[in-house]
Structure formats: C-alpha cells, structure tokens
JSON list of N, CA and C in Angstrom, two decimals:
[
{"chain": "N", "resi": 16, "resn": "UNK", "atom": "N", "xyz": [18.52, 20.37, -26.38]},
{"chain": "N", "resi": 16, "resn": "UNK", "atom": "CA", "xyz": [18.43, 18.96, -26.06]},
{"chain": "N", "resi": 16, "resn": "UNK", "atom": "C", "xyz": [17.75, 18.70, -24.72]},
{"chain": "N", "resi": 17, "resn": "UNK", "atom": "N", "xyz": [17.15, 19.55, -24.29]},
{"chain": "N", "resi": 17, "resn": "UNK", "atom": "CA", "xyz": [16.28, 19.83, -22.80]},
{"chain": "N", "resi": 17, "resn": "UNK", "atom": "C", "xyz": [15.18, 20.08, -23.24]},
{"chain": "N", "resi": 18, "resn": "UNK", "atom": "N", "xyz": [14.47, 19.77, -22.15]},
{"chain": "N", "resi": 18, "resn": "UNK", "atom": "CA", "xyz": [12.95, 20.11, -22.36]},
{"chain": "N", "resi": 18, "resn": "UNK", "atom": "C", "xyz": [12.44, 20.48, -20.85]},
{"chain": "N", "resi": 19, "resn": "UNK", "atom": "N", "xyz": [11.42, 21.49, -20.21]},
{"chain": "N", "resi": 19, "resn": "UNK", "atom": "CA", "xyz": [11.48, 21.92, -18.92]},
{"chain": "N", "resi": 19, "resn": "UNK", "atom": "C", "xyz": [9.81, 22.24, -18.92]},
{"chain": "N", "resi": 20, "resn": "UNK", "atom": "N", "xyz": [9.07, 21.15, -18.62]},
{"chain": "N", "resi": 20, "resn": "UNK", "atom": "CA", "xyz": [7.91, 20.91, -17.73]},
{"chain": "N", "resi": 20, "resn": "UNK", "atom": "C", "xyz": [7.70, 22.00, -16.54]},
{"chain": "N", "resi": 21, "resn": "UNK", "atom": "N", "xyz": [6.33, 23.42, -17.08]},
{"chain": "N", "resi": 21, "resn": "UNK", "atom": "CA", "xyz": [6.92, 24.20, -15.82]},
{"chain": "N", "resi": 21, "resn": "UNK", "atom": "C", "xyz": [5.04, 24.28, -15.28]},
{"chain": "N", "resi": 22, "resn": "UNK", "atom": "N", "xyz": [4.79, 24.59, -14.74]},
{"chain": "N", "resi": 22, "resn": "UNK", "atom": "CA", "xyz": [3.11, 24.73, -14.20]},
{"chain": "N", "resi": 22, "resn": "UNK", "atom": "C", "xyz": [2.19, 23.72, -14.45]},
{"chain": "N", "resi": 23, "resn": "UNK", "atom": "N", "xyz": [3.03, 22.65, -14.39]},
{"chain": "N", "resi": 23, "resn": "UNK", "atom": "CA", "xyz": [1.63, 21.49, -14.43]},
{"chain": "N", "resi": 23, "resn": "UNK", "atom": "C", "xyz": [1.07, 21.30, -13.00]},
{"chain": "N", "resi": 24, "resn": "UNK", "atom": "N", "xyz": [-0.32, 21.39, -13.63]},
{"chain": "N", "resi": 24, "resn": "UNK", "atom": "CA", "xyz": [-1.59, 20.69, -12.02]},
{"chain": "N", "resi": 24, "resn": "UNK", "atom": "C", "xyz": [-2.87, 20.42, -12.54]},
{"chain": "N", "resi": 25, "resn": "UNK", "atom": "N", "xyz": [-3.64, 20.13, -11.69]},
{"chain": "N", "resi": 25, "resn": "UNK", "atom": "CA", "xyz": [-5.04, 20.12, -12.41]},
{"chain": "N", "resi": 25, "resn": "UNK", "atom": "C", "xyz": [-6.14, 21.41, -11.09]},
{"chain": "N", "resi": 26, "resn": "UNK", "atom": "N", "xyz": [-7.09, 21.11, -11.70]},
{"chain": "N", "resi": 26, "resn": "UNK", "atom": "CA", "xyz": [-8.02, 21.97, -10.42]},
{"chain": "N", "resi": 26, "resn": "UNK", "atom": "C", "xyz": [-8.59, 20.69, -9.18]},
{"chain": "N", "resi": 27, "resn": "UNK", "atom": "N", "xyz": [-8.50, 21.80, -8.16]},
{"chain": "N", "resi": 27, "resn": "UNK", "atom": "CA", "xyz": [-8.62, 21.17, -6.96]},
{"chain": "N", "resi": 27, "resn": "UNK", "atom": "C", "xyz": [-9.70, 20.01, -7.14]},
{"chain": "N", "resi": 28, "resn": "UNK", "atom": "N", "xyz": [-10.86, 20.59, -7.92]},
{"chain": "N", "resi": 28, "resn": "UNK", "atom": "CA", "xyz": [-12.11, 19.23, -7.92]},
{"chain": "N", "resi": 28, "resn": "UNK", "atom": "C", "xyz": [-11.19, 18.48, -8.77]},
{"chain": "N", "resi": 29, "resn": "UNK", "atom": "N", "xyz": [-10.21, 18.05, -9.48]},
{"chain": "N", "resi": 29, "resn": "UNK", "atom": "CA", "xyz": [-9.69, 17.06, -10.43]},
{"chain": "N", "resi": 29, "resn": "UNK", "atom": "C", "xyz": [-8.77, 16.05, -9.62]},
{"chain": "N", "resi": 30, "resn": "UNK", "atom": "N", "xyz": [-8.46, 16.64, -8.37]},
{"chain": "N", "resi": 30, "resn": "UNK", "atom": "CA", "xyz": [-7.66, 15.74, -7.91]},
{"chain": "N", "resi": 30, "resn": "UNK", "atom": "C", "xyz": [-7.92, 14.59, -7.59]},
{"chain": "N", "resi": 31, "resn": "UNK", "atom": "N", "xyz": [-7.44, 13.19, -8.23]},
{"chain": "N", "resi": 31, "resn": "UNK", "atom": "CA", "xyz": [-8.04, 12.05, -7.51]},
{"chain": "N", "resi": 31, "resn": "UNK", "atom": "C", "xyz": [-8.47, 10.83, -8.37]},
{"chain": "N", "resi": 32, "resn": "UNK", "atom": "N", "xyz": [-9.12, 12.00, -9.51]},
{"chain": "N", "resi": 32, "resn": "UNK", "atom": "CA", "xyz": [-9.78, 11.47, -10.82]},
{"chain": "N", "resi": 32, "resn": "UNK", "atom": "C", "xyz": [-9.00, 11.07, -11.70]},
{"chain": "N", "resi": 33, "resn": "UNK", "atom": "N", "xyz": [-7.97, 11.10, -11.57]},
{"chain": "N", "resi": 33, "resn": "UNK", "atom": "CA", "xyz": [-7.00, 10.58, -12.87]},
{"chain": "N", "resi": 33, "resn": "UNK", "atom": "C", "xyz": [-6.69, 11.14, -13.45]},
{"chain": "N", "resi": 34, "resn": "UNK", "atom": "N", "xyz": [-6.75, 12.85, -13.92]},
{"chain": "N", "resi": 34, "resn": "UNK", "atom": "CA", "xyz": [-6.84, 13.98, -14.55]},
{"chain": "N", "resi": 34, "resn": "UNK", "atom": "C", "xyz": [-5.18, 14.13, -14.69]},
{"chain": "N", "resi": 35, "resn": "UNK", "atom": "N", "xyz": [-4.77, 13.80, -13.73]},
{"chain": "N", "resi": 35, "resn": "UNK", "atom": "CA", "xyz": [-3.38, 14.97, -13.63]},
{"chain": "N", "resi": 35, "resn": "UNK", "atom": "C", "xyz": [-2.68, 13.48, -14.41]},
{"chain": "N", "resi": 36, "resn": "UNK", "atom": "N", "xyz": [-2.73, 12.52, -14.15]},
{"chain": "N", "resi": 36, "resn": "UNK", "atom": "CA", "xyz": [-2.28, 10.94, -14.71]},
{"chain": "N", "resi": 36, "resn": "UNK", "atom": "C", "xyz": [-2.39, 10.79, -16.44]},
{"chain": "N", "resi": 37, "resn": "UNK", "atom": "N", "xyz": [-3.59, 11.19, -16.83]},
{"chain": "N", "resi": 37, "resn": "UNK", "atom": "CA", "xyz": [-4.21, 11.47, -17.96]},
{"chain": "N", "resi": 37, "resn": "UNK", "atom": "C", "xyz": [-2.97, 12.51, -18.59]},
{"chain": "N", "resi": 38, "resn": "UNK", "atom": "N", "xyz": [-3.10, 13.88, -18.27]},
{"chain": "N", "resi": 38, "resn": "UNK", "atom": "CA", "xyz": [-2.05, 15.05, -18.76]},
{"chain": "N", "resi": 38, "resn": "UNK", "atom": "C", "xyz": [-0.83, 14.71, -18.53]},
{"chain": "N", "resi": 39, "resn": "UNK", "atom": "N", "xyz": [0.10, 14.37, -17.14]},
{"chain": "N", "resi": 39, "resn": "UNK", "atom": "CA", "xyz": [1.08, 13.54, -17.18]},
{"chain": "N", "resi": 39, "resn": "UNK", "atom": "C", "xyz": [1.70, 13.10, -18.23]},
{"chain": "N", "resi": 40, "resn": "UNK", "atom": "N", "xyz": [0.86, 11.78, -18.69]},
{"chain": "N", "resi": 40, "resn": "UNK", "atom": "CA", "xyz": [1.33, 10.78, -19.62]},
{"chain": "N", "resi": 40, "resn": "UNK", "atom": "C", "xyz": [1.61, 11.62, -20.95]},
{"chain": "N", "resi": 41, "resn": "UNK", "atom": "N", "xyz": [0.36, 12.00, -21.35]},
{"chain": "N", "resi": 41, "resn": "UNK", "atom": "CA", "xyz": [0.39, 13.40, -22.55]},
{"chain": "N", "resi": 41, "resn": "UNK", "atom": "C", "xyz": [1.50, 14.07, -22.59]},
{"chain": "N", "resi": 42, "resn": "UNK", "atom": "N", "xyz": [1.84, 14.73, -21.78]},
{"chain": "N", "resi": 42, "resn": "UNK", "atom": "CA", "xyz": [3.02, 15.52, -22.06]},
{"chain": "N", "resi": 42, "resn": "UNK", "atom": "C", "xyz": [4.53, 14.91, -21.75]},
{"chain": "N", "resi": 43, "resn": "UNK", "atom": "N", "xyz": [4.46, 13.81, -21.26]},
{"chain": "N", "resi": 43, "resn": "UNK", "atom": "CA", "xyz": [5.46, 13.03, -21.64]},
{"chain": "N", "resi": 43, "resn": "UNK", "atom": "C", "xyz": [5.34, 12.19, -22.46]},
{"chain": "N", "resi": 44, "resn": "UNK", "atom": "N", "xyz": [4.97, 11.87, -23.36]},
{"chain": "N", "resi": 44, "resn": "UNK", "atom": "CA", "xyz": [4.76, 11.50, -24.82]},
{"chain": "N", "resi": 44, "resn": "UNK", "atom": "C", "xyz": [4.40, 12.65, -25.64]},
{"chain": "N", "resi": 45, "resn": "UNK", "atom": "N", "xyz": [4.62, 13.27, -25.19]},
{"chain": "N", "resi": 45, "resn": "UNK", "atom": "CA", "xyz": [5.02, 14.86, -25.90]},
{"chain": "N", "resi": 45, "resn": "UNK", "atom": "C", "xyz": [6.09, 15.03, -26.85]},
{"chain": "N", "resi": 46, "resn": "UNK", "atom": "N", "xyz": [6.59, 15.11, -25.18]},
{"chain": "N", "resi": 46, "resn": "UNK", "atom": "CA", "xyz": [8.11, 16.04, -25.27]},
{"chain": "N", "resi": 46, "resn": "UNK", "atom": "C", "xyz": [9.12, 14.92, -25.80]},
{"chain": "N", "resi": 47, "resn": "UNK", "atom": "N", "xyz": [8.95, 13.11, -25.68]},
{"chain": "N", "resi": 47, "resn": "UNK", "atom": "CA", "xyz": [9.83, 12.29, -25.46]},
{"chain": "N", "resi": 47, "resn": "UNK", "atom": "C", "xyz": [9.74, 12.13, -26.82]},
{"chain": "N", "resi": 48, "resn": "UNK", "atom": "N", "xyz": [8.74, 12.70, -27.91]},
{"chain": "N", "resi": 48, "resn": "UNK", "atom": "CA", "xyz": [8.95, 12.37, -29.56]},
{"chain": "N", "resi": 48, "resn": "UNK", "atom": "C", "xyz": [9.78, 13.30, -30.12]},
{"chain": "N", "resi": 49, "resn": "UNK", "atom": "N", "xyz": [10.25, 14.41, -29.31]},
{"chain": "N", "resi": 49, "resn": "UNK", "atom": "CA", "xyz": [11.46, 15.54, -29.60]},
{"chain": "N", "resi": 49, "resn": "UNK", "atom": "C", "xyz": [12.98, 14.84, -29.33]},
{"chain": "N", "resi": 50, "resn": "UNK", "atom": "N", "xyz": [13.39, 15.49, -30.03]},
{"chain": "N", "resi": 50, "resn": "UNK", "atom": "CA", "xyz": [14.78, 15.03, -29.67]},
{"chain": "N", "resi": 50, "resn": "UNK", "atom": "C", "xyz": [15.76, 15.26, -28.89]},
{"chain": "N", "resi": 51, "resn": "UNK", "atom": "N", "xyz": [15.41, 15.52, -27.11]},
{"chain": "N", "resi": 51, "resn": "UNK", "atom": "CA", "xyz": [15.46, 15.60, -25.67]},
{"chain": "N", "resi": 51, "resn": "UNK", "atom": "C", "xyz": [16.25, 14.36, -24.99]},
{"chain": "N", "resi": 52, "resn": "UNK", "atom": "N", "xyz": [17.22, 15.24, -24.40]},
{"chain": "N", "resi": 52, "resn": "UNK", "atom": "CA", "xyz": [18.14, 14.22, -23.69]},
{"chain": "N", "resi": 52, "resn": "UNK", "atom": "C", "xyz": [17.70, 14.25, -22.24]},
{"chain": "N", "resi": 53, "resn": "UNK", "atom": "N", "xyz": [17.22, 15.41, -21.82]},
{"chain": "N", "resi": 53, "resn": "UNK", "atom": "CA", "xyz": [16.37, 15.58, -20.38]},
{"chain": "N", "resi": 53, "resn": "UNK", "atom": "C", "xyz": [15.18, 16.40, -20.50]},
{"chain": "N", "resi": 54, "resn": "UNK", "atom": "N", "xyz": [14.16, 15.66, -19.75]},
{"chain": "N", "resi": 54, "resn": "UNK", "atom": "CA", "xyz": [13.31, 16.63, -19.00]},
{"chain": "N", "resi": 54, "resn": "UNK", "atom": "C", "xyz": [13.00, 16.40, -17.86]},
{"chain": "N", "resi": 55, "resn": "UNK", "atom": "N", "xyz": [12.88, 17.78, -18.00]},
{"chain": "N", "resi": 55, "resn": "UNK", "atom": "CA", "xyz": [12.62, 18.84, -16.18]},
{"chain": "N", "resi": 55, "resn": "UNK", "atom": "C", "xyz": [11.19, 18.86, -15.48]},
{"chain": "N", "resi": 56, "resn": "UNK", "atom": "N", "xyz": [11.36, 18.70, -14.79]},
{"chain": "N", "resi": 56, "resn": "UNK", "atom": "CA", "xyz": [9.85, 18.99, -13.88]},
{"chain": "N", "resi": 56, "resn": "UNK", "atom": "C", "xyz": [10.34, 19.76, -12.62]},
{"chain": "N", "resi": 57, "resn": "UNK", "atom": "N", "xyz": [9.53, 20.74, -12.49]},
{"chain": "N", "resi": 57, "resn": "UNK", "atom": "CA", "xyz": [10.31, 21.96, -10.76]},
{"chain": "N", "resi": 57, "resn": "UNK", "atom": "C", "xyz": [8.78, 21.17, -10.11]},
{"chain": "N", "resi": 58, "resn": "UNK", "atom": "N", "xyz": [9.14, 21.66, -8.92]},
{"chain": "N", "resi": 58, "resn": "UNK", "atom": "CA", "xyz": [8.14, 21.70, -8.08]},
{"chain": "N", "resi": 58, "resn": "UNK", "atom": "C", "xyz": [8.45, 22.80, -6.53]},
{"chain": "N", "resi": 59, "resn": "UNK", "atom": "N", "xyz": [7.19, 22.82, -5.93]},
{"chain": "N", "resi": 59, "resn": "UNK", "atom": "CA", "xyz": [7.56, 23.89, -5.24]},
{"chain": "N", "resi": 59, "resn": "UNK", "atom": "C", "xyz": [6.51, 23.98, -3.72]},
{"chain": "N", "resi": 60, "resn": "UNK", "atom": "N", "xyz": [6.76, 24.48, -2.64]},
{"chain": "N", "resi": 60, "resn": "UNK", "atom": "CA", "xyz": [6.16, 24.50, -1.85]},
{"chain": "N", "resi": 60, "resn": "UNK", "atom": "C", "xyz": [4.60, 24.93, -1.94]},
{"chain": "N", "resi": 61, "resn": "UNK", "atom": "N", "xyz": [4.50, 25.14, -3.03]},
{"chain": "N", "resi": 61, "resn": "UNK", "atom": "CA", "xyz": [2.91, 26.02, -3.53]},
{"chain": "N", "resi": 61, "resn": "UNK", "atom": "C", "xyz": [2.00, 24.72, -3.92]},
{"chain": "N", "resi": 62, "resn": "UNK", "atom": "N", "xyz": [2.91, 23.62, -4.35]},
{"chain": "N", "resi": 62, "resn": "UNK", "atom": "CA", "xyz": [2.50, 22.62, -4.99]},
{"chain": "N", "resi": 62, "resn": "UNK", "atom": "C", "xyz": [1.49, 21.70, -3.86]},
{"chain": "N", "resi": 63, "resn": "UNK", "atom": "N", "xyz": [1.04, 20.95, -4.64]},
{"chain": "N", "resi": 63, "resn": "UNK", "atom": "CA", "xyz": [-0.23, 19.75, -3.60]},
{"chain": "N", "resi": 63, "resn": "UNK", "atom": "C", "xyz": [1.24, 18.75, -2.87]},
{"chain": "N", "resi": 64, "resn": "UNK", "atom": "N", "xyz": [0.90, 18.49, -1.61]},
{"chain": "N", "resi": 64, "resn": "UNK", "atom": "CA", "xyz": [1.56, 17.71, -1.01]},
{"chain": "N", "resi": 64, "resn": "UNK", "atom": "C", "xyz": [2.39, 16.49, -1.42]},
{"chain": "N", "resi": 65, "resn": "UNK", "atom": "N", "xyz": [1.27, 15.88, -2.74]},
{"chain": "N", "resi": 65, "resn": "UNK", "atom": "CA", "xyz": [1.60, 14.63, -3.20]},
{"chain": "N", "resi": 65, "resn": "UNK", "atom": "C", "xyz": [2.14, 14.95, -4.51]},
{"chain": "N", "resi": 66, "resn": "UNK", "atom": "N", "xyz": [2.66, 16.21, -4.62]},
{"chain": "N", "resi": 66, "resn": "UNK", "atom": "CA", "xyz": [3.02, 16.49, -6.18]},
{"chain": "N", "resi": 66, "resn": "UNK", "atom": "C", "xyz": [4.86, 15.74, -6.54]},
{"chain": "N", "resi": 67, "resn": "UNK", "atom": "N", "xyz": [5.36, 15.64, -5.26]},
{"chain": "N", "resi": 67, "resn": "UNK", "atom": "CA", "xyz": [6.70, 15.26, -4.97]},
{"chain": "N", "resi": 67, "resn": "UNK", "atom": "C", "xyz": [6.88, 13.43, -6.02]},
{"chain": "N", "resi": 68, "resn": "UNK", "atom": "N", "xyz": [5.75, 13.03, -5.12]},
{"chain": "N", "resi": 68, "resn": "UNK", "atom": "CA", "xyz": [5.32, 11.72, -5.22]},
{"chain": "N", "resi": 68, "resn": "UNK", "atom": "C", "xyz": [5.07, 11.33, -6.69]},
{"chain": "N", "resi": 69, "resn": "UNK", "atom": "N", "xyz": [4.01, 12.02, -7.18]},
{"chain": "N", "resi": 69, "resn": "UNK", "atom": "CA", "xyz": [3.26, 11.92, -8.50]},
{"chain": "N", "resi": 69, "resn": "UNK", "atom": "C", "xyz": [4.40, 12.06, -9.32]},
{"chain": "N", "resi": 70, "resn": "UNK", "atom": "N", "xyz": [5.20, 13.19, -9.48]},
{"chain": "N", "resi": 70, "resn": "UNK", "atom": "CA", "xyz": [6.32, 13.55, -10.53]},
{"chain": "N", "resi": 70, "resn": "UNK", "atom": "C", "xyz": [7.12, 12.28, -10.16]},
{"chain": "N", "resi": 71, "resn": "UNK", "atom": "N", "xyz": [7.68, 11.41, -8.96]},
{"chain": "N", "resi": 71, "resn": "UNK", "atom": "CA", "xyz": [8.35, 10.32, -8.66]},
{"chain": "N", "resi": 71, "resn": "UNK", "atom": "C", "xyz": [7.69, 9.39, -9.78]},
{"chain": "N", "resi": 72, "resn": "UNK", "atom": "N", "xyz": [6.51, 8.88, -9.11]},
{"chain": "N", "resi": 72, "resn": "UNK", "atom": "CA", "xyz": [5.56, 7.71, -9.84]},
{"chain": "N", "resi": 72, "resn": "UNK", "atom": "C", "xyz": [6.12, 8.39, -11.48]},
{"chain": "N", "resi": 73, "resn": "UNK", "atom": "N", "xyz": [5.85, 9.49, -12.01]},
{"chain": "N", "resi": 73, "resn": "UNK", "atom": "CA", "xyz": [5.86, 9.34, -13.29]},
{"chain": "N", "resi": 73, "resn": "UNK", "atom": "C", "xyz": [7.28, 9.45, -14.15]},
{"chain": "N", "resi": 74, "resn": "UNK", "atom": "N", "xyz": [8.19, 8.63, -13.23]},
{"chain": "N", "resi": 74, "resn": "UNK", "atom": "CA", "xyz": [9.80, 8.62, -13.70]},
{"chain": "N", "resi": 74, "resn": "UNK", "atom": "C", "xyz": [10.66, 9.55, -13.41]},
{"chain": "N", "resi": 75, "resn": "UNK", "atom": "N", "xyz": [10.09, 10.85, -12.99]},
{"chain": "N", "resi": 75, "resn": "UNK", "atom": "CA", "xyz": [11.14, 11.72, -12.54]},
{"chain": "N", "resi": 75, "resn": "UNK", "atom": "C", "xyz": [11.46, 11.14, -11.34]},
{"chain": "N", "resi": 76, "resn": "UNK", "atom": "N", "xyz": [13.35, 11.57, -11.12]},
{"chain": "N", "resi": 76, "resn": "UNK", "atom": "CA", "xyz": [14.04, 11.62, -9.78]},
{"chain": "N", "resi": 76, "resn": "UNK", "atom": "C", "xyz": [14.36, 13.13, -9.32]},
{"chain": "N", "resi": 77, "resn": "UNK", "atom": "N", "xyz": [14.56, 13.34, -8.11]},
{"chain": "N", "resi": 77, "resn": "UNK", "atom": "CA", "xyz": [14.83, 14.68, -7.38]},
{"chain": "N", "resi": 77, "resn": "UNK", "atom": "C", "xyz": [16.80, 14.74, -7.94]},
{"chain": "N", "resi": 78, "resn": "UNK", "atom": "N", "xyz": [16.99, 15.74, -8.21]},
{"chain": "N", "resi": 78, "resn": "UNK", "atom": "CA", "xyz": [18.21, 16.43, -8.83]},
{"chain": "N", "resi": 78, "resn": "UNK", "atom": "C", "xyz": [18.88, 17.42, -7.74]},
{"chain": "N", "resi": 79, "resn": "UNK", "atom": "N", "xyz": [18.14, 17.87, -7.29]},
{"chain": "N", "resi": 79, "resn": "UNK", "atom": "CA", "xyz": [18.79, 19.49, -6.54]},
{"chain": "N", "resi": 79, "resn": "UNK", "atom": "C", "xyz": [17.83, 19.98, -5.86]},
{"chain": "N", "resi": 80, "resn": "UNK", "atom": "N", "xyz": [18.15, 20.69, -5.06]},
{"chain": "N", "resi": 80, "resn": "UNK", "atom": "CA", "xyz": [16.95, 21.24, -3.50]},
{"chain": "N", "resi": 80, "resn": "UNK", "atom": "C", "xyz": [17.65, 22.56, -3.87]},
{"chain": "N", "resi": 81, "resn": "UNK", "atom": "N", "xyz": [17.14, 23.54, -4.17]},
{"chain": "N", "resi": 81, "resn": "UNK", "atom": "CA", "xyz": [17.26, 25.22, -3.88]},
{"chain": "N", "resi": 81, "resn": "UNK", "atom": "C", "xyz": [16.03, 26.18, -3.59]},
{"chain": "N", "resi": 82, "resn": "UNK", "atom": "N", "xyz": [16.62, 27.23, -3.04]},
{"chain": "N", "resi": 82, "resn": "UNK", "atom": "CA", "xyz": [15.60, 28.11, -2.89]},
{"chain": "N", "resi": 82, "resn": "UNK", "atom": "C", "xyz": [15.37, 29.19, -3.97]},
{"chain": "N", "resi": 83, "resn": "UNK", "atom": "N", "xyz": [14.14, 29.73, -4.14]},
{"chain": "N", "resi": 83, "resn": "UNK", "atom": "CA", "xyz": [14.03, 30.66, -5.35]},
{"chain": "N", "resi": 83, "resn": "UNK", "atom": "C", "xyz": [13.07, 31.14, -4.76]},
{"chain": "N", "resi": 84, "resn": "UNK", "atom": "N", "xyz": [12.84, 32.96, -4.62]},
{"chain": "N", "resi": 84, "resn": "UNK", "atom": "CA", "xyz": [11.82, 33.67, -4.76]},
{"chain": "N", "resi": 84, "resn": "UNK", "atom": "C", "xyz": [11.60, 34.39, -5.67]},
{"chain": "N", "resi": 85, "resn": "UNK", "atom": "N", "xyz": [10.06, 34.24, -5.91]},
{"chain": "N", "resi": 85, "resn": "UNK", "atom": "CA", "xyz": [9.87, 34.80, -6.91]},
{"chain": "N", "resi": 85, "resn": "UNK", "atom": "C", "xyz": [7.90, 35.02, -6.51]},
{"chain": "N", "resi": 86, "resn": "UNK", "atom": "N", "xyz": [7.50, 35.73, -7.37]},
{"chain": "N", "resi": 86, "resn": "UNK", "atom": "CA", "xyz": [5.75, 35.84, -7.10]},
{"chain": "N", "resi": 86, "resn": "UNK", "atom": "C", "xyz": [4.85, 34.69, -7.29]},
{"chain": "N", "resi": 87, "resn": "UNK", "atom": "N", "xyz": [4.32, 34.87, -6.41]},
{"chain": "N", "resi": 87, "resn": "UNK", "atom": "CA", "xyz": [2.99, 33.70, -6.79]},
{"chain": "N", "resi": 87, "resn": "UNK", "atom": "C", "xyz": [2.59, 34.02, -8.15]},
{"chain": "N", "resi": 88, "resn": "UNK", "atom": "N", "xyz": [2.12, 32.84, -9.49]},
{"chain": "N", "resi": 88, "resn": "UNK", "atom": "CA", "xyz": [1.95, 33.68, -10.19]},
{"chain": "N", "resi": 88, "resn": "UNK", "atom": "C", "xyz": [0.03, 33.58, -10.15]},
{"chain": "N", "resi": 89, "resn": "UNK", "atom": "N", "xyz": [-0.68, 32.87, -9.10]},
{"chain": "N", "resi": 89, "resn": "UNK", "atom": "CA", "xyz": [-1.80, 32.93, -8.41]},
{"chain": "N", "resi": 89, "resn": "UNK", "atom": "C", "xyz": [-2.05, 34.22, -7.94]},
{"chain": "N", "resi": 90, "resn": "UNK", "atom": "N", "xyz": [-1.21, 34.94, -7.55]},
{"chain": "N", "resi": 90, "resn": "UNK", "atom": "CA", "xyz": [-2.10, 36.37, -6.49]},
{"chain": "N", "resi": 90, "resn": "UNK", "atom": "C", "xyz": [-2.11, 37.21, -8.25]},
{"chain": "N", "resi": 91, "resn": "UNK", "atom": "N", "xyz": [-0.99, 37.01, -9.37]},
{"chain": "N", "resi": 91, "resn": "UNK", "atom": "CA", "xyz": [-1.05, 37.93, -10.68]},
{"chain": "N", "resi": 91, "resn": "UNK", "atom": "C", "xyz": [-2.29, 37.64, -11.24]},
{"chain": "N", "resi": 92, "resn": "UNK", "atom": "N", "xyz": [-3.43, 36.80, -10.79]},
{"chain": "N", "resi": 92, "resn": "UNK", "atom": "CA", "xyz": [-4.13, 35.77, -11.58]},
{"chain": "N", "resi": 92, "resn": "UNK", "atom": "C", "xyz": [-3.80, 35.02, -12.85]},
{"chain": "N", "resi": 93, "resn": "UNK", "atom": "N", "xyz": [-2.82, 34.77, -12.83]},
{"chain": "N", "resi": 93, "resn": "UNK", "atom": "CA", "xyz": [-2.18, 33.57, -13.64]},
{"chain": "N", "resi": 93, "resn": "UNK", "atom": "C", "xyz": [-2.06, 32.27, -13.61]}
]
C-alpha cells in the first residue's frame, strides 16, 4: 500500500526547463492510479539545492531527518 520514489533528477543542462516538472507530474500520476496509501520521495545531500523545495511544491511534506551511509551510486557509474 506504499509506493517509494527513489533517484529522481534530471541532467544538469535540464534544470530550469521544466523537465524535472514534466517527470514529476508523470510519476505521480503514475503511482496515484495504484492502489497506494503513501508515497515516498528521499532526498539527500547529493541532491540539487532546490530539490527540498521542488518535492515540497509537488505535495510532498518532510517526515523524518536521518542519517544513512551508503555509496554514491555516481562514483559506481550508476
């Protein structure tokens, strides 16, 4: 009954353009035609500055502040 939004972004030239607004919407009219009582969006210090914001604007609220290490999955080229 969850659904968990994990590596969304766009590429650096996309920022700005509406790109990430565009996919956004998409995948929350995704997931919201499943039969989902929550979804998740993480975010993380790796993230664009305004990614806090953007996930705000697009209905998510902040839940919980923790720490997690784990690998970039950028240096795996992933």
């Amino acid at each position: 009954d969850q659904c968990e939004l994990v590596f969304f972004g766009v590429a650096k030239s996309s920022i700005g353009t509406g790109a990430g607004r565009y996919l956004m919407d998409k995948a929350l009219s995704i997931a919201w035609t499943h039969p989902i009582e929550r979804l998740w969006v993480h975010t993380c210090h790796f993230d664009h500055p305004n990614a806090l914001p953007f996930y705000q604007r697009s209905g998510f609220k902040p839940y919980a502040f923790m720490i997690e290490v784990t690998d970039d999955p950028r240096l795996m080229g992933v």
